[in-house]
Short mmCIF file of C-alpha atoms and ligand atoms in Angstrom, two decimals:
data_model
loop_
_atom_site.label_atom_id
_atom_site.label_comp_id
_atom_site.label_asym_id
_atom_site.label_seq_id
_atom_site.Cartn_x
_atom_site.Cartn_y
_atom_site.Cartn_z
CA UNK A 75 -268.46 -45.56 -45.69
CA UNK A 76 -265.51 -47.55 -46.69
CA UNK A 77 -263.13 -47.68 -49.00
CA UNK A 78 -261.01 -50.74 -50.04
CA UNK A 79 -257.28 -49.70 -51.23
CA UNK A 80 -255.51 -52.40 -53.24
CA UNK A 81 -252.70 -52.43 -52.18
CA UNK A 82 -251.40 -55.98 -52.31
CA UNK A 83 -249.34 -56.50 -55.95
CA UNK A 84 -245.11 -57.11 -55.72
CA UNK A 85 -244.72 -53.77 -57.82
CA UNK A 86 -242.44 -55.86 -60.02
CA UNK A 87 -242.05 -52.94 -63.31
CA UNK A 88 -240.74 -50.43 -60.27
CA UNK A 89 -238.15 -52.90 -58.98
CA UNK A 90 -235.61 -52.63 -57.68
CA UNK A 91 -237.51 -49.63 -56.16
CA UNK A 92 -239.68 -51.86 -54.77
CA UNK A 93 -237.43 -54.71 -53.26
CA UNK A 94 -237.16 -52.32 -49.80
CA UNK A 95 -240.43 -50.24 -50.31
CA UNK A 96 -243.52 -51.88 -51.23
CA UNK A 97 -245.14 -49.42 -54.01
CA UNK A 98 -248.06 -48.20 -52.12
CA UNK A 99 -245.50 -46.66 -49.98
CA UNK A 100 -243.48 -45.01 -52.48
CA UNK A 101 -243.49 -41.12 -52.83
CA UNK A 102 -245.22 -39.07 -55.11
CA UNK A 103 -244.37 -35.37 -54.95
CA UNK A 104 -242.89 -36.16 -51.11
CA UNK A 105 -245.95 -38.30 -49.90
CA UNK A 106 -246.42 -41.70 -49.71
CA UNK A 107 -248.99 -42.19 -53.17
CA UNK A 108 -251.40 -44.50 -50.62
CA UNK A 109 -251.62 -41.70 -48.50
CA UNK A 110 -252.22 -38.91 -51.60
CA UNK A 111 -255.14 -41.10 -52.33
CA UNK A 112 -256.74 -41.52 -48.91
CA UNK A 113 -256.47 -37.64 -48.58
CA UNK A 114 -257.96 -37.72 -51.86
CA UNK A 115 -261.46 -39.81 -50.36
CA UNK A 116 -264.81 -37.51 -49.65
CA UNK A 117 -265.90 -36.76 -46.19
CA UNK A 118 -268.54 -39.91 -46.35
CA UNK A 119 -265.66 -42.67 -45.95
CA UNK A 120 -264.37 -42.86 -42.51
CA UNK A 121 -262.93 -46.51 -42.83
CA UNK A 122 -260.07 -46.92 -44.61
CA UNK A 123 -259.45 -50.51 -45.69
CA UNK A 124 -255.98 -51.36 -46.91
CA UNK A 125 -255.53 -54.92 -48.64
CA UNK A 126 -252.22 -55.95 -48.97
CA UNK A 127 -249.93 -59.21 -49.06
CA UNK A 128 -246.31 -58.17 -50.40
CA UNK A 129 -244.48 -56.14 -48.08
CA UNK A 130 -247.74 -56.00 -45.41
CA UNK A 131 -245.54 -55.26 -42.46
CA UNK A 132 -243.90 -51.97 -43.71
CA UNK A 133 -247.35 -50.82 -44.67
CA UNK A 134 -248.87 -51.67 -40.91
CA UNK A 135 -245.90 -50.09 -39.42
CA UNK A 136 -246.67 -46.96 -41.47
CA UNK A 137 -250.04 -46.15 -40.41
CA UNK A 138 -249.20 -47.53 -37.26
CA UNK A 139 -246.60 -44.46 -36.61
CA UNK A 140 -248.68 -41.96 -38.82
CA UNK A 141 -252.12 -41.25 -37.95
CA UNK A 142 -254.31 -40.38 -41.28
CA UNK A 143 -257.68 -39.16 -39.18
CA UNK A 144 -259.80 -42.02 -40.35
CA UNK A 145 -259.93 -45.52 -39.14
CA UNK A 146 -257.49 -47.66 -40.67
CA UNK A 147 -257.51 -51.43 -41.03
CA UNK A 148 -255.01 -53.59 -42.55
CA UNK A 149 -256.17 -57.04 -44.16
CA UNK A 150 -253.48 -59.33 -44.95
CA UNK A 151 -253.79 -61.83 -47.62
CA UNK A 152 -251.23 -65.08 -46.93
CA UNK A 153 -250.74 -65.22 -50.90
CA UNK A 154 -251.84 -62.63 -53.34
CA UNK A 155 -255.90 -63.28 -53.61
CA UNK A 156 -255.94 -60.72 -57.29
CA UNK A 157 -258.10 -57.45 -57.30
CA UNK A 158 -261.16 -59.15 -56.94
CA UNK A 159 -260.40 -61.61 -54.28
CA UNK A 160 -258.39 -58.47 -52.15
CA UNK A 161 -262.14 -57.31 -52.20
CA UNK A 162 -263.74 -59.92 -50.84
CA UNK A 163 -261.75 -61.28 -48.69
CA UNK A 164 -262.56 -57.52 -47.17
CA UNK A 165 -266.00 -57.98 -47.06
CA UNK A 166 -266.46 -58.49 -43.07
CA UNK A 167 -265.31 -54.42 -42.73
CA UNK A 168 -268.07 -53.59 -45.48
CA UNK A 169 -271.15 -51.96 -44.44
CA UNK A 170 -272.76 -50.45 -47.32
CA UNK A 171 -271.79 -49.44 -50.64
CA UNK A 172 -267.78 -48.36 -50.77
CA UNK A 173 -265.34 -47.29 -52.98
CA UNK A 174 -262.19 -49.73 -54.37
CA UNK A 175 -259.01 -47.94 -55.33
CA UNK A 176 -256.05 -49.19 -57.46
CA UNK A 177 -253.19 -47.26 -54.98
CA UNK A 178 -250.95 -46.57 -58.44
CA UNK A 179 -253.29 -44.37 -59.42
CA UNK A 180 -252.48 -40.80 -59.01
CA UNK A 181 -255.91 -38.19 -59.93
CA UNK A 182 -256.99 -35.45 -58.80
CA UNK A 183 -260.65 -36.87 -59.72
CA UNK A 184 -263.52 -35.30 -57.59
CA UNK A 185 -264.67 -37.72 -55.74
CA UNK A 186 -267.40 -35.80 -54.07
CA UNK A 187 -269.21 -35.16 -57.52
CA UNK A 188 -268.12 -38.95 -58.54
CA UNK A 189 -269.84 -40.05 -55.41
CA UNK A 190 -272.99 -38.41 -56.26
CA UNK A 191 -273.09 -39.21 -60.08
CA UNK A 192 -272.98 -43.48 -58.46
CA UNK A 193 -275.94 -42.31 -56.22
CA UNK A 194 -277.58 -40.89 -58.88
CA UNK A 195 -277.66 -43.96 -61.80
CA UNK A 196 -278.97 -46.13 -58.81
CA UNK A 197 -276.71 -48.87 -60.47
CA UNK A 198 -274.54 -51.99 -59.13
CA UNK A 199 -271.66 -49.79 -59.24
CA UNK A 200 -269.62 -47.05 -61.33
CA UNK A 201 -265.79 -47.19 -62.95
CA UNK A 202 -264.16 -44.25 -63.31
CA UNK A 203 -262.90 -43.82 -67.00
CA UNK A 204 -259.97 -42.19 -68.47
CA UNK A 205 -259.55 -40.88 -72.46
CA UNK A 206 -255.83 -43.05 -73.35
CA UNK A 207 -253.69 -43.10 -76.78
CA UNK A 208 -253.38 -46.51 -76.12
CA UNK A 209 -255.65 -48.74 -74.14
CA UNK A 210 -253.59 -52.01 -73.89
CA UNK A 211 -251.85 -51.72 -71.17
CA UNK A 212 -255.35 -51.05 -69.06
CA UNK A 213 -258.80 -52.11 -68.87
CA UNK A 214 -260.94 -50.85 -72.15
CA UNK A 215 -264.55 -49.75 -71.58
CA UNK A 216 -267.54 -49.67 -74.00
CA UNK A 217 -270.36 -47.91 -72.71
CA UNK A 218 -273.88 -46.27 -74.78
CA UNK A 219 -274.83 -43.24 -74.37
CA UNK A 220 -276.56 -43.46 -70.55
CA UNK A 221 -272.71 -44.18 -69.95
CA UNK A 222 -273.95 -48.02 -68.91
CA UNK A 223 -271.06 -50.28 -69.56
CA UNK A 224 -271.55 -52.55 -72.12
CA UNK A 225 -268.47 -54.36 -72.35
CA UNK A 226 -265.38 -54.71 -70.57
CA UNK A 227 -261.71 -55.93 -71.60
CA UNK A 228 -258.89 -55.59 -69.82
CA UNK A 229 -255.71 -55.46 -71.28
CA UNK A 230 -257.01 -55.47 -74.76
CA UNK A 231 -254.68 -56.54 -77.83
CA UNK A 232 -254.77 -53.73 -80.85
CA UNK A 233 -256.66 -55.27 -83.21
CA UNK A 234 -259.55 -55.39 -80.39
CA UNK A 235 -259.73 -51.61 -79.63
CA UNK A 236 -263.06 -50.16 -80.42
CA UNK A 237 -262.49 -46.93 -78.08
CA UNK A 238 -260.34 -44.71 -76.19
CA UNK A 239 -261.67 -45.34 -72.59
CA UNK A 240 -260.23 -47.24 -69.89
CA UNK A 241 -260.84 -48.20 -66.47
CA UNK A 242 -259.62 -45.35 -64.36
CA UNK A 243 -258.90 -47.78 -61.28
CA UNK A 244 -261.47 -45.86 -58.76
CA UNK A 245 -264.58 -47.64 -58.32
CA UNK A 246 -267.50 -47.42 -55.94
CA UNK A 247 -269.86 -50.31 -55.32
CA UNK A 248 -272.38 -51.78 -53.73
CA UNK A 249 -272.31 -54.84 -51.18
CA UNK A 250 -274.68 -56.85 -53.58
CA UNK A 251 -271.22 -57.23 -56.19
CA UNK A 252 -269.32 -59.25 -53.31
CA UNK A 253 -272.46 -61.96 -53.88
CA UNK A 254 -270.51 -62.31 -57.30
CA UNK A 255 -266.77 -63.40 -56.13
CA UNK A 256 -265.82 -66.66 -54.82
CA UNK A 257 -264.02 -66.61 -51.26
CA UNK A 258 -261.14 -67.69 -50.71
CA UNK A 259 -259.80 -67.73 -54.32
CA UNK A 260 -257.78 -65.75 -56.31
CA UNK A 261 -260.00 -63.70 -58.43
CA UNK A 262 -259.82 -60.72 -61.31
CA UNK A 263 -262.07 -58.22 -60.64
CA UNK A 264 -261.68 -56.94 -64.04
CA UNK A 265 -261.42 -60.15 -66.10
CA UNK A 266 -264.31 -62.47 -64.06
CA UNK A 267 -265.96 -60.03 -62.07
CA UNK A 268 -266.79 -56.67 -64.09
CA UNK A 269 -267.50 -58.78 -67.37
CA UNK A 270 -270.77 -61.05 -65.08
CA UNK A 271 -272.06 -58.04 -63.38
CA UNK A 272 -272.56 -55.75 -66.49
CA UNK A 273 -276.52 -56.89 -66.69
CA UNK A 274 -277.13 -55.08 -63.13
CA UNK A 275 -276.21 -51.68 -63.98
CA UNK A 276 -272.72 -51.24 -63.91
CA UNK A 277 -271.94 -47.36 -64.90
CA UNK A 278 -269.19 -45.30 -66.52
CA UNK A 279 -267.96 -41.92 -65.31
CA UNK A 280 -265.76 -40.32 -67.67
CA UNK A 281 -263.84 -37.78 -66.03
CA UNK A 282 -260.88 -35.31 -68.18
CA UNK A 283 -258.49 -34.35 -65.85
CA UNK A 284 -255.00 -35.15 -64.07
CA UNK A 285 -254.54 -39.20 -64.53
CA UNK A 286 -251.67 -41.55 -64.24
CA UNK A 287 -250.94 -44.94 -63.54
CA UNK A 288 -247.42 -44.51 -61.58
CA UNK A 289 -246.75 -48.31 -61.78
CA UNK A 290 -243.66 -48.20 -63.96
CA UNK A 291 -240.58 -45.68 -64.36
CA UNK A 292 -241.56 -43.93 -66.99
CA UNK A 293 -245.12 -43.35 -65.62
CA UNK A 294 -243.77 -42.62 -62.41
CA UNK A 295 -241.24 -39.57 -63.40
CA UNK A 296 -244.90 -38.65 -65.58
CA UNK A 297 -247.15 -38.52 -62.64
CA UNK A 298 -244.12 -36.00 -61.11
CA UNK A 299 -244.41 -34.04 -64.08
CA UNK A 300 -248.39 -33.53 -64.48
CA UNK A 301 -248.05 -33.32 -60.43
CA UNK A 302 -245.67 -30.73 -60.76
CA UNK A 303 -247.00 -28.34 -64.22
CA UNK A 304 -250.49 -28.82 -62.23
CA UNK A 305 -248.72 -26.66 -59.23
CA UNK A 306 -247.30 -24.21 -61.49
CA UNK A 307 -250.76 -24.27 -63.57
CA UNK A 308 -252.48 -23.46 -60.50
CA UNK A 309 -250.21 -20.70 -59.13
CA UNK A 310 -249.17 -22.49 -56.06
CA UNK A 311 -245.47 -23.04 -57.26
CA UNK A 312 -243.24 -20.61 -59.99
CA UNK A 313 -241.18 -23.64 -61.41
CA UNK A 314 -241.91 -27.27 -62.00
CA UNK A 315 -239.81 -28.18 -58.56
CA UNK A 316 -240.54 -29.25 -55.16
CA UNK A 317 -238.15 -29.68 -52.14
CA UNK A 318 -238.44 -31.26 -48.99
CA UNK A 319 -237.21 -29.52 -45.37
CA UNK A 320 -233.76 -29.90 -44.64
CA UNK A 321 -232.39 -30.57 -48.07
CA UNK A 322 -229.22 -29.27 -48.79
CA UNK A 323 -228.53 -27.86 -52.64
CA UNK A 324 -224.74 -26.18 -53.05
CA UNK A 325 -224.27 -23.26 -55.12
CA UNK A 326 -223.72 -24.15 -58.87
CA UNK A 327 -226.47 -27.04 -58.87
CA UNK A 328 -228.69 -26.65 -61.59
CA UNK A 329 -232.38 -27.76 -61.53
CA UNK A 330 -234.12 -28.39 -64.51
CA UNK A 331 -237.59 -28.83 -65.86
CA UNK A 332 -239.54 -31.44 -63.44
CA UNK A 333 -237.42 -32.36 -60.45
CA UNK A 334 -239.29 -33.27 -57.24
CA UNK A 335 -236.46 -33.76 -53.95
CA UNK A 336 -237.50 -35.43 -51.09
CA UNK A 337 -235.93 -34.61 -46.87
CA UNK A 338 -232.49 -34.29 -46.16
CA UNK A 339 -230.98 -34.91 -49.57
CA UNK A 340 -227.84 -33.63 -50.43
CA UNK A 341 -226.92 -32.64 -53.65
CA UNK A 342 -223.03 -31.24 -53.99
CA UNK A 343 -222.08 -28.32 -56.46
CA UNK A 344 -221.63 -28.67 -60.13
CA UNK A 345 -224.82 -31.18 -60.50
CA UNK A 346 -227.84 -30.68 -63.13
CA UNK A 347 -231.32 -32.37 -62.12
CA UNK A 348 -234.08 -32.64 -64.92
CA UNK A 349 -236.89 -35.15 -64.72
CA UNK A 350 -235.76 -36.66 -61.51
CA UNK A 351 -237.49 -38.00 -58.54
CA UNK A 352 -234.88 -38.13 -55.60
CA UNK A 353 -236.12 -39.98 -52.15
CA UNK A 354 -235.62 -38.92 -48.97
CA UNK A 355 -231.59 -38.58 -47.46
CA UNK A 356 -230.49 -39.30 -50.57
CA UNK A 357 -226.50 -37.76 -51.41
CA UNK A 358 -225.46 -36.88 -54.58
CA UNK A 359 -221.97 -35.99 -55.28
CA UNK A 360 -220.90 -33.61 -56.83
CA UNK A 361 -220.95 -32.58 -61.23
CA UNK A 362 -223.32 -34.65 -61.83
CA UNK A 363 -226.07 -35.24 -64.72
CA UNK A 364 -229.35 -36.91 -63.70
CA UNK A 365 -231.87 -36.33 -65.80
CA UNK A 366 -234.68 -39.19 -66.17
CA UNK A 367 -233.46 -40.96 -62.58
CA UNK A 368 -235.63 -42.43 -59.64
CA UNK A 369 -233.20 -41.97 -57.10
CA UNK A 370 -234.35 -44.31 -53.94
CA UNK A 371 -234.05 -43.10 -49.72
CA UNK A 372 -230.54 -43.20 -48.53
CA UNK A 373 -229.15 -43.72 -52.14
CA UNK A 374 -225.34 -42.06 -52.48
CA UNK A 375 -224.41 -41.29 -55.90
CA UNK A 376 -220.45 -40.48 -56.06
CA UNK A 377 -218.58 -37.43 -57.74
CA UNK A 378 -218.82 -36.80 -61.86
CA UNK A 379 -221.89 -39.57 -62.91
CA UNK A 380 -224.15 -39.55 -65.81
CA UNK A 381 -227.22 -40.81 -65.28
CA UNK A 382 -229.95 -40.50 -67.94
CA UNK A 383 -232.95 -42.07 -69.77
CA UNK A 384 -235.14 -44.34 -67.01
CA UNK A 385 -232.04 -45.60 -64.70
CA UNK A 386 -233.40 -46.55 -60.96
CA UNK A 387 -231.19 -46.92 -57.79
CA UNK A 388 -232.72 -49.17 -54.91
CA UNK A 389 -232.99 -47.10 -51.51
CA UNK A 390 -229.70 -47.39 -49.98
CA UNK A 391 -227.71 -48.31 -52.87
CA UNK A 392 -224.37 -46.94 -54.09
CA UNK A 393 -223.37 -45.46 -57.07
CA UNK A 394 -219.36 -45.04 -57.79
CA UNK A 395 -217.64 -42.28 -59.01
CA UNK A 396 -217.41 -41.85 -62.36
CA UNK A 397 -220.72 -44.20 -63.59
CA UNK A 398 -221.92 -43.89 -66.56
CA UNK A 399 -225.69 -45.29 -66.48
CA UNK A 400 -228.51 -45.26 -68.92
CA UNK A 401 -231.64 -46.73 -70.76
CA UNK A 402 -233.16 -48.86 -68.24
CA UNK A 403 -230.06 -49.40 -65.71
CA UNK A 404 -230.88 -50.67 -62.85
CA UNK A 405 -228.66 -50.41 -59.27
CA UNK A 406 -229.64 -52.64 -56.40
CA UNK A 407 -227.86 -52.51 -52.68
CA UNK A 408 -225.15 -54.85 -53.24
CA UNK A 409 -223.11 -54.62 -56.06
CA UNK A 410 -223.30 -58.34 -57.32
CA UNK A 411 -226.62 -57.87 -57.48
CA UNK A 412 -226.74 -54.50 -60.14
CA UNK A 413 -228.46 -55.85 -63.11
CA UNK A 414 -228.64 -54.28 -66.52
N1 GDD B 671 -254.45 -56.85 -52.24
C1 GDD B 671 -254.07 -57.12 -53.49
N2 GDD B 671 -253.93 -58.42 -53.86
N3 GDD B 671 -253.83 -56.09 -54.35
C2 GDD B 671 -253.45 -56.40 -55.60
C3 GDD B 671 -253.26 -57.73 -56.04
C4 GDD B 671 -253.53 -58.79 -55.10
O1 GDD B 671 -253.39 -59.98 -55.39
N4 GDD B 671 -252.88 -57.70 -57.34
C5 GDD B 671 -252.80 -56.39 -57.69
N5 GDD B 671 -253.13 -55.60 -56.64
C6 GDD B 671 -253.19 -54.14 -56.61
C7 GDD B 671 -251.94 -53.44 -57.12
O2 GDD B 671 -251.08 -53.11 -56.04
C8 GDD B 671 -252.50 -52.17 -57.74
O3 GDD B 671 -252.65 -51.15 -56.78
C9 GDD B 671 -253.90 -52.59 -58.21
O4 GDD B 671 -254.23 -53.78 -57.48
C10 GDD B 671 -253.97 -52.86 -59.72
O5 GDD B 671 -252.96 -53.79 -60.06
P1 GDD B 671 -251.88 -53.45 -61.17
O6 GDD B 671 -250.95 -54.60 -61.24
O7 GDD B 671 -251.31 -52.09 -60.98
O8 GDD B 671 -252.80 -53.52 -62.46
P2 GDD B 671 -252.65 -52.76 -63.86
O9 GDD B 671 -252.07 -51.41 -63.67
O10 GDD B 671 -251.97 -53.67 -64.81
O11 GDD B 671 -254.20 -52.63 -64.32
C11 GDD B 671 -255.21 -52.14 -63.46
O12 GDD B 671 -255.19 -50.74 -63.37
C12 GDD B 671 -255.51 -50.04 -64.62
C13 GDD B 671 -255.56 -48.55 -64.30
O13 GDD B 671 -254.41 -48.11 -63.74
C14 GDD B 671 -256.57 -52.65 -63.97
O14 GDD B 671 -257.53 -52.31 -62.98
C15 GDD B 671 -256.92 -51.99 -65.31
O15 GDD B 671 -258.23 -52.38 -65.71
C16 GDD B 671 -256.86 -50.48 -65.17
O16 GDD B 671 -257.11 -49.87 -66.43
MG1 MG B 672 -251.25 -50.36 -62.09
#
């Protein structure tokens, strides 16, 4: 079985994250979030198929140096084909039904039981549907009560919203949908495709559980935190931290609630960490505050900053002594280029 990772959009709300690594590749508690989800996928699917455009290269070289135990294949679009044409322009590695995956999505929904609820309502295909405050940013979903979709609206505006539910971004389907997408274009699988196939039994599963959308900062320090308080919750870690091998904290560093550190970072004495995601080889000077930060790989933040409330810093960038960054800062590589 196969399953279809979409993989392919510029990750522009993550930027300037995502000007050196495409957002697929990004880390969520230390792992790339494409490969959370493919570790995520039941037994059944032994074909991994990855559709990207943006940033294709670093993504082949990845799998290309990391071997995942299933059968990987890369399909390249030459411009961005949109979620539904990403699928069908797939559809020569498809040999039965498969599951599609958003890779933003981070879940810890069980796909075995997921599988076997699509198997059982015999249907086109099933979405995977999450309970949200506020359903505008996503895809909402009306279905009746044999959880059959009956309508489907993605990014709805207020005065539309009739429920709660929203596409999840996990779906499994079968080979007859493809018959319903036009090759070669660029296609919405939730605005032109979803909305047409409704009449052939398209299903809902509504699943409760660990669900975010890690495609902007503040969702992406969130996905840390449920990540992280899921650990704890589950007795497999005693504080809402995580540390990668070979990182380096001095004495007199203070870690806070939520604070996942990636390989070889350094972080000097005097610092406090709360709600901070720090890449890989990262250095961090030291008396520090960082509390709300995406710090990116490489990233050297000098002696005595304040960084708080949703500030970013591009992998390899530098921040100077002294800084004083907040609400929605951004740092790129080269200093002309730090935006505000
Ligand atoms: N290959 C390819 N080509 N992938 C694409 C393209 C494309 O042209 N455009 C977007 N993607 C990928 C993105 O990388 C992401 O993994 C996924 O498709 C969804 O795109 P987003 O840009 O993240 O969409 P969204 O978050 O606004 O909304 C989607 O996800 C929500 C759940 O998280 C929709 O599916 C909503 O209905 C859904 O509720
Ligand atoms: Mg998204």
């Amino acid at each position: 079985m196969e399953a279809i990772i979409l993989a392919g959009g510029f990750g522009t709300r993550l930027r300037p994250l995502t000007y050196s690594v495409p957002k697929p590749l990004l880390p969520v508690m230390n792992t790339p979030m494409i490969v959370g989800i493919i570790n995520s996928l039941p037994p059944e699917v032994d074909r991994v198929v990855l559709a990207v455009n943006y940033m294709a290269k670093a993504i082949r070289d990845h799998f290309a140096a990391n071997d995942i135990g299933r059968e990987v294949i890369v399909v390249v679009e030459d411009e961005p084909l949109g979620t539904g044409g990403a699928v069908k322009n797939c559809e020569s590695q498809i040999r039965g039904k498969f599951f599609v995956i958003n890779a933003d999505v981070i879940t810890k929904l069980d796909m075995v039981a997921y599988l076997a609820f699509h198997n059982n309502c015999g249907g086109i295909g099933v979405l995977a549907l999450q309970e949200v405050e506020d359903p505008t940013r996503y895809g909402m979903v009306i279905t009746d009560q044999n959880n059959s979709i009956q309508k489907f609206v993605e990014k709805p505006g207020e005065n539309e919203i009739v429920t709660n539910w929203i596409n999840a971004g996990t779906y499994i389907l079968e080979p007859e949908v493809l018959e319903f997408i036009t090759p070669e274009k660029k296609v919405s699988i939730e605005r032109e495709v979803f909305p047409v196939i409704l009449e052939k039994g398209l299903y809902g599963f509504k699943y409760v559980g660990l669900w975010k959308d890690a495609g902007t900062p503040g969702s992406y320090l969130d996905a840390h935190a449920l990540m992280l308080e899921a650990e704890v919750a589950a007795g497999l870690a005693k504080t809402t931290h995580l540390l990668g091998e070979g990182t380096h904290l001095d004495s007199g560093v203070e870690l806070g609630e939520n604070v996942c550190i990636g390989s070889g970072v350094k972080i000097a004495t005097g610092c406090r960490l709360s709600n901070c995601v720090v890449h890989d080889n990262a250095t961090i000077g030291k008396d520090c505050i960082l509390d709300g930060v995406v710090i990116g790989d490489r990233a050297t933040i000098g002696n005595g900053c304040t960084l708080e409330n949703d500030v970013l810093v591009e992998a390899g960038a530098t921040v100077e002594s002294g800084a004083q960054l907040s609400c929605g800062a951004r740092v790129r590589q080269s200093k002309e280029r730090q935006e505000n």
